[in-house]
JSON list of C-alpha atoms in Angstrom, two decimals:
[
{"chain": "L", "resi": 1, "resn": "MET", "atom": "CA", "xyz": [-14.42, -8.22, -22.56]},
{"chain": "L", "resi": 2, "resn": "ASP", "atom": "CA", "xyz": [-14.90, -11.77, -23.76]},
{"chain": "L", "resi": 3, "resn": "THR", "atom": "CA", "xyz": [-16.24, -13.52, -20.69]},
{"chain": "L", "resi": 4, "resn": "ILE", "atom": "CA", "xyz": [-18.85, -16.25, -20.56]},
{"chain": "L", "resi": 5, "resn": "VAL", "atom": "CA", "xyz": [-21.32, -15.95, -17.67]},
{"chain": "L", "resi": 6, "resn": "ASN", "atom": "CA", "xyz": [-23.68, -18.74, -16.61]},
{"chain": "L", "resi": 7, "resn": "LEU", "atom": "CA", "xyz": [-26.33, -17.22, -14.36]},
{"chain": "L", "resi": 8, "resn": "SER", "atom": "CA", "xyz": [-28.01, -20.52, -13.50]},
{"chain": "L", "resi": 9, "resn": "THR", "atom": "CA", "xyz": [-24.83, -21.97, -11.93]},
{"chain": "L", "resi": 10, "resn": "LYS", "atom": "CA", "xyz": [-23.46, -18.53, -10.88]},
{"chain": "L", "resi": 11, "resn": "GLU", "atom": "CA", "xyz": [-20.15, -19.07, -12.67]},
{"chain": "L", "resi": 12, "resn": "CYS", "atom": "CA", "xyz": [-18.09, -17.14, -15.18]},
{"chain": "L", "resi": 13, "resn": "SER", "atom": "CA", "xyz": [-15.05, -17.95, -17.28]},
{"chain": "L", "resi": 14, "resn": "CYS", "atom": "CA", "xyz": [-12.75, -15.62, -15.29]},
{"chain": "L", "resi": 15, "resn": "GLY", "atom": "CA", "xyz": [-13.71, -17.26, -11.96]},
{"chain": "L", "resi": 16, "resn": "GLU", "atom": "CA", "xyz": [-14.42, -14.05, -10.02]},
{"chain": "L", "resi": 17, "resn": "PHE", "atom": "CA", "xyz": [-18.18, -14.53, -9.86]},
{"chain": "L", "resi": 18, "resn": "HIS", "atom": "CA", "xyz": [-17.85, -18.12, -8.62]},
{"chain": "L", "resi": 19, "resn": "SER", "atom": "CA", "xyz": [-15.15, -17.44, -6.01]},
{"chain": "L", "resi": 20, "resn": "ASP", "atom": "CA", "xyz": [-16.81, -14.46, -4.27]},
{"chain": "L", "resi": 21, "resn": "LEU", "atom": "CA", "xyz": [-20.46, -15.06, -5.22]},
{"chain": "L", "resi": 22, "resn": "LEU", "atom": "CA", "xyz": [-20.70, -11.35, -5.79]},
{"chain": "L", "resi": 23, "resn": "PRO", "atom": "CA", "xyz": [-21.52, -10.21, -9.35]},
{"chain": "L", "resi": 24, "resn": "TYR", "atom": "CA", "xyz": [-18.76, -8.21, -11.02]},
{"chain": "L", "resi": 25, "resn": "ARG", "atom": "CA", "xyz": [-18.99, -5.97, -14.09]},
{"chain": "L", "resi": 26, "resn": "HIS", "atom": "CA", "xyz": [-19.40, -8.72, -16.65]},
{"chain": "L", "resi": 27, "resn": "ALA", "atom": "CA", "xyz": [-21.92, -10.60, -14.48]},
{"chain": "L", "resi": 28, "resn": "MET", "atom": "CA", "xyz": [-23.84, -7.37, -13.82]},
{"chain": "L", "resi": 29, "resn": "ALA", "atom": "CA", "xyz": [-24.04, -6.77, -17.57]},
{"chain": "L", "resi": 30, "resn": "ALA", "atom": "CA", "xyz": [-25.49, -10.26, -18.10]},
{"chain": "L", "resi": 31, "resn": "ILE", "atom": "CA", "xyz": [-27.95, -9.81, -15.21]},
{"chain": "L", "resi": 32, "resn": "SER", "atom": "CA", "xyz": [-29.19, -6.45, -16.49]},
{"chain": "L", "resi": 33, "resn": "LYS", "atom": "CA", "xyz": [-29.58, -7.89, -20.01]},
{"chain": "L", "resi": 34, "resn": "CYS", "atom": "CA", "xyz": [-31.85, -10.61, -18.56]},
{"chain": "L", "resi": 35, "resn": "LYS", "atom": "CA", "xyz": [-33.75, -7.89, -16.61]},
{"chain": "L", "resi": 36, "resn": "ARG", "atom": "CA", "xyz": [-33.32, -9.54, -13.23]},
{"chain": "L", "resi": 37, "resn": "ALA", "atom": "CA", "xyz": [-32.32, -8.13, -9.84]},
{"chain": "L", "resi": 38, "resn": "ALA", "atom": "CA", "xyz": [-28.65, -8.34, -8.90]},
{"chain": "L", "resi": 39, "resn": "THR", "atom": "CA", "xyz": [-29.53, -9.30, -5.31]},
{"chain": "L", "resi": 40, "resn": "GLU", "atom": "CA", "xyz": [-30.79, -12.68, -6.57]},
{"chain": "L", "resi": 41, "resn": "PHE", "atom": "CA", "xyz": [-27.24, -13.62, -7.52]},
{"chain": "L", "resi": 42, "resn": "CYS", "atom": "CA", "xyz": [-25.46, -12.38, -4.38]},
{"chain": "L", "resi": 43, "resn": "LEU", "atom": "CA", "xyz": [-24.54, -14.62, -1.49]},
{"chain": "L", "resi": 44, "resn": "ASP", "atom": "CA", "xyz": [-26.73, -14.01, 1.59]},
{"chain": "L", "resi": 45, "resn": "TYR", "atom": "CA", "xyz": [-23.59, -12.92, 3.45]},
{"chain": "L", "resi": 46, "resn": "TYR", "atom": "CA", "xyz": [-23.55, -9.65, 1.47]},
{"chain": "L", "resi": 47, "resn": "LYS", "atom": "CA", "xyz": [-27.18, -8.78, 2.11]},
{"chain": "L", "resi": 48, "resn": "THR", "atom": "CA", "xyz": [-28.31, -6.31, 4.76]},
{"chain": "L", "resi": 49, "resn": "ARG", "atom": "CA", "xyz": [-30.62, -8.84, 6.39]},
{"chain": "L", "resi": 50, "resn": "SER", "atom": "CA", "xyz": [-27.67, -11.06, 7.34]},
{"chain": "L", "resi": 51, "resn": "TRP", "atom": "CA", "xyz": [-25.83, -8.13, 8.90]},
{"chain": "L", "resi": 52, "resn": "VAL", "atom": "CA", "xyz": [-28.92, -7.14, 10.90]},
{"chain": "L", "resi": 53, "resn": "GLU", "atom": "CA", "xyz": [-29.38, -10.70, 12.16]},
{"chain": "L", "resi": 54, "resn": "GLY", "atom": "CA", "xyz": [-25.72, -10.85, 13.15]},
{"chain": "L", "resi": 55, "resn": "TYR", "atom": "CA", "xyz": [-26.09, -7.83, 15.43]},
{"chain": "L", "resi": 56, "resn": "ALA", "atom": "CA", "xyz": [-29.61, -8.62, 16.69]},
{"chain": "L", "resi": 57, "resn": "PHE", "atom": "CA", "xyz": [-28.35, -10.10, 19.94]},
{"chain": "L", "resi": 58, "resn": "PRO", "atom": "CA", "xyz": [-26.23, -8.14, 22.41]},
{"chain": "L", "resi": 59, "resn": "ILE", "atom": "CA", "xyz": [-22.49, -8.59, 22.19]},
{"chain": "L", "resi": 60, "resn": "HIS", "atom": "CA", "xyz": [-20.89, -8.84, 25.61]},
{"chain": "L", "resi": 61, "resn": "PRO", "atom": "CA", "xyz": [-17.36, -7.57, 26.14]},
{"chain": "L", "resi": 62, "resn": "VAL", "atom": "CA", "xyz": [-14.67, -10.06, 27.11]},
{"chain": "L", "resi": 63, "resn": "GLY", "atom": "CA", "xyz": [-13.78, -8.42, 30.42]},
{"chain": "L", "resi": 64, "resn": "HIS", "atom": "CA", "xyz": [-10.55, -8.19, 32.36]},
{"chain": "L", "resi": 65, "resn": "PRO", "atom": "CA", "xyz": [-8.10, -11.14, 32.03]},
{"chain": "L", "resi": 66, "resn": "SER", "atom": "CA", "xyz": [-8.26, -11.75, 35.81]},
{"chain": "L", "resi": 67, "resn": "GLU", "atom": "CA", "xyz": [-11.97, -12.59, 35.42]},
{"chain": "L", "resi": 68, "resn": "TRP", "atom": "CA", "xyz": [-11.43, -15.21, 32.67]},
{"chain": "L", "resi": 69, "resn": "ASP", "atom": "CA", "xyz": [-12.13, -18.87, 33.39]},
{"chain": "L", "resi": 70, "resn": "ILE", "atom": "CA", "xyz": [-9.13, -20.64, 31.84]},
{"chain": "L", "resi": 71, "resn": "PRO", "atom": "CA", "xyz": [-8.77, -24.44, 32.18]},
{"chain": "L", "resi": 72, "resn": "ASP", "atom": "CA", "xyz": [-5.62, -25.66, 33.99]},
{"chain": "L", "resi": 73, "resn": "ASP", "atom": "CA", "xyz": [-4.25, -27.63, 31.02]},
{"chain": "L", "resi": 74, "resn": "VAL", "atom": "CA", "xyz": [-4.45, -24.54, 28.83]},
{"chain": "L", "resi": 75, "resn": "GLN", "atom": "CA", "xyz": [-2.97, -22.30, 31.50]},
{"chain": "L", "resi": 76, "resn": "GLN", "atom": "CA", "xyz": [0.10, -24.55, 31.82]},
{"chain": "L", "resi": 77, "resn": "ASN", "atom": "CA", "xyz": [0.99, -24.21, 28.14]},
{"chain": "L", "resi": 78, "resn": "VAL", "atom": "CA", "xyz": [3.44, -21.41, 27.60]},
{"chain": "L", "resi": 79, "resn": "VAL", "atom": "CA", "xyz": [3.70, -20.07, 24.07]},
{"chain": "L", "resi": 80, "resn": "TRP", "atom": "CA", "xyz": [6.75, -17.99, 23.23]},
{"chain": "L", "resi": 81, "resn": "PRO", "atom": "CA", "xyz": [7.15, -15.82, 20.15]},
{"chain": "L", "resi": 82, "resn": "PRO", "atom": "CA", "xyz": [9.35, -17.23, 17.39]},
{"chain": "L", "resi": 83, "resn": "SER", "atom": "CA", "xyz": [13.06, -16.60, 17.64]},
{"chain": "L", "resi": 84, "resn": "TRP", "atom": "CA", "xyz": [14.19, -13.49, 15.80]},
{"chain": "L", "resi": 85, "resn": "ARG", "atom": "CA", "xyz": [17.28, -13.08, 13.75]},
{"chain": "L", "resi": 86, "resn": "GLY", "atom": "CA", "xyz": [18.39, -9.78, 12.29]},
{"chain": "L", "resi": 87, "resn": "GLN", "atom": "CA", "xyz": [18.50, -9.15, 8.59]},
{"chain": "L", "resi": 88, "resn": "THR", "atom": "CA", "xyz": [21.41, -10.58, 6.70]},
{"chain": "L", "resi": 89, "resn": "GLY", "atom": "CA", "xyz": [23.96, -8.31, 5.17]},
{"chain": "L", "resi": 90, "resn": "ARG", "atom": "CA", "xyz": [25.53, -5.08, 6.11]},
{"chain": "L", "resi": 91, "resn": "PRO", "atom": "CA", "xyz": [23.33, -2.62, 8.04]},
{"chain": "L", "resi": 92, "resn": "LYS", "atom": "CA", "xyz": [22.36, 0.61, 6.34]},
{"chain": "L", "resi": 93, "resn": "ARG", "atom": "CA", "xyz": [24.47, 3.60, 7.23]},
{"chain": "L", "resi": 94, "resn": "LYS", "atom": "CA", "xyz": [21.75, 6.12, 6.62]},
{"chain": "L", "resi": 95, "resn": "ARG", "atom": "CA", "xyz": [18.10, 5.77, 7.44]},
{"chain": "L", "resi": 96, "resn": "ILE", "atom": "CA", "xyz": [15.38, 6.49, 4.92]},
{"chain": "L", "resi": 97, "resn": "PRO", "atom": "CA", "xyz": [13.67, 9.79, 5.85]},
{"chain": "L", "resi": 98, "resn": "LEU", "atom": "CA", "xyz": [9.92, 9.86, 6.38]},
{"chain": "L", "resi": 99, "resn": "VAL", "atom": "CA", "xyz": [7.56, 11.75, 4.13]},
{"chain": "L", "resi": 100, "resn": "GLY", "atom": "CA", "xyz": [7.79, 15.47, 4.87]},
{"chain": "L", "resi": 101, "resn": "GLU", "atom": "CA", "xyz": [11.05, 15.02, 6.72]},
{"chain": "L", "resi": 102, "resn": "GLY", "atom": "CA", "xyz": [14.20, 16.82, 5.60]},
{"chain": "L", "resi": 103, "resn": "SER", "atom": "CA", "xyz": [14.62, 19.95, 3.54]},
{"chain": "L", "resi": 104, "resn": "GLY", "atom": "CA", "xyz": [13.77, 18.48, 0.16]},
{"chain": "L", "resi": 105, "resn": "GLN", "atom": "CA", "xyz": [14.99, 21.67, -1.53]},
{"chain": "L", "resi": 106, "resn": "HIS", "atom": "CA", "xyz": [17.77, 21.82, -4.08]},
{"chain": "L", "resi": 107, "resn": "ARG", "atom": "CA", "xyz": [20.76, 24.06, -3.47]},
{"chain": "L", "resi": 108, "resn": "CYS", "atom": "CA", "xyz": [22.49, 25.83, -6.35]},
{"chain": "L", "resi": 109, "resn": "SER", "atom": "CA", "xyz": [26.23, 25.24, -6.57]},
{"chain": "L", "resi": 110, "resn": "GLN", "atom": "CA", "xyz": [26.77, 28.68, -8.13]},
{"chain": "L", "resi": 111, "resn": "CYS", "atom": "CA", "xyz": [24.79, 31.11, -5.97]},
{"chain": "L", "resi": 112, "resn": "LYS", "atom": "CA", "xyz": [24.33, 28.82, -2.89]},
{"chain": "L", "resi": 113, "resn": "SER", "atom": "CA", "xyz": [20.61, 29.60, -2.60]},
{"chain": "L", "resi": 114, "resn": "TYR", "atom": "CA", "xyz": [17.80, 27.04, -2.28]},
{"chain": "L", "resi": 115, "resn": "GLY", "atom": "CA", "xyz": [14.96, 26.21, -4.67]},
{"chain": "L", "resi": 116, "resn": "HIS", "atom": "CA", "xyz": [16.94, 25.58, -7.86]},
{"chain": "L", "resi": 117, "resn": "ASN", "atom": "CA", "xyz": [20.13, 24.02, -9.09]},
{"chain": "L", "resi": 118, "resn": "ARG", "atom": "CA", "xyz": [22.86, 24.93, -11.57]},
{"chain": "L", "resi": 119, "resn": "GLN", "atom": "CA", "xyz": [21.01, 23.57, -14.62]},
{"chain": "L", "resi": 120, "resn": "ASN", "atom": "CA", "xyz": [17.92, 25.76, -14.15]},
{"chain": "L", "resi": 121, "resn": "PHE", "atom": "CA", "xyz": [19.65, 28.86, -12.79]},
{"chain": "L", "resi": 122, "resn": "ARG", "atom": "CA", "xyz": [17.99, 32.14, -13.88]},
{"chain": "L", "resi": 123, "resn": "THR", "atom": "CA", "xyz": [21.01, 33.93, -15.37]},
{"chain": "L", "resi": 124, "resn": "SER", "atom": "CA", "xyz": [23.42, 32.58, -17.94]},
{"chain": "L", "resi": 125, "resn": "PHE", "atom": "CA", "xyz": [27.00, 31.79, -17.09]},
{"chain": "L", "resi": 126, "resn": "ALA", "atom": "CA", "xyz": [28.53, 33.95, -19.83]},
{"chain": "L", "resi": 127, "resn": "SER", "atom": "CA", "xyz": [31.49, 34.84, -17.70]},
{"chain": "L", "resi": 128, "resn": "LEU", "atom": "CA", "xyz": [32.27, 31.18, -17.07]},
{"chain": "L", "resi": 129, "resn": "SER", "atom": "CA", "xyz": [32.15, 30.26, -20.75]},
{"chain": "L", "resi": 130, "resn": "THR", "atom": "CA", "xyz": [34.41, 33.18, -21.80]},
{"chain": "L", "resi": 131, "resn": "ASN", "atom": "CA", "xyz": [36.96, 32.25, -19.15]},
{"chain": "L", "resi": 132, "resn": "ARG", "atom": "CA", "xyz": [37.13, 28.70, -20.48]},
{"chain": "L", "resi": 133, "resn": "GLU", "atom": "CA", "xyz": [37.56, 29.83, -24.08]},
{"chain": "L", "resi": 134, "resn": "THR", "atom": "CA", "xyz": [40.39, 32.22, -23.31]},
{"chain": "L", "resi": 135, "resn": "SER", "atom": "CA", "xyz": [42.24, 29.83, -21.06]},
{"chain": "L", "resi": 136, "resn": "SER", "atom": "CA", "xyz": [41.94, 26.71, -23.19]},
{"chain": "L", "resi": 137, "resn": "ALA", "atom": "CA", "xyz": [45.71, 26.34, -23.37]},
{"chain": "L", "resi": 138, "resn": "GLN", "atom": "CA", "xyz": [45.91, 25.87, -19.60]},
{"chain": "L", "resi": 139, "resn": "PRO", "atom": "CA", "xyz": [44.96, 22.47, -18.18]},
{"chain": "L", "resi": 140, "resn": "ILE", "atom": "CA", "xyz": [41.71, 22.36, -16.22]},
{"chain": "L", "resi": 141, "resn": "ALA", "atom": "CA", "xyz": [41.78, 20.58, -12.86]},
{"chain": "L", "resi": 142, "resn": "LEU", "atom": "CA", "xyz": [38.64, 18.56, -12.16]},
{"chain": "L", "resi": 143, "resn": "ARG", "atom": "CA", "xyz": [37.47, 18.07, -8.62]},
{"chain": "L", "resi": 144, "resn": "ARG", "atom": "CA", "xyz": [35.68, 14.99, -7.44]}
]
């Protein structure tokens, strides 16, 4: 990969290192080539010490809504959800089945059993092909 990494400014030409301040593959390769620790180039947010300090103090639950102290001006404001309109177009006639729902098995049009179809049926249709050859003079009716 042709990427330029500047470790002093913590930037790279692709922009990933600068946006997240977390070294990616190309930045890790440059850091290991300079024989430095990767934790020097990470933002403090990603370090364990920051997480430990964040949970050092007890976190109190919010409590029941009847116990909340809400100012009167905030309590008077009523916020309704946005108005909803149905999807445009004609509704679907058939719903999409969930995964694992429905039979999912093929049914053969010749023997009426499940697990295969006419194309991969075990026996050949020799009798069908001979009937067609002998009766080629007669018109064949196709069903739709």
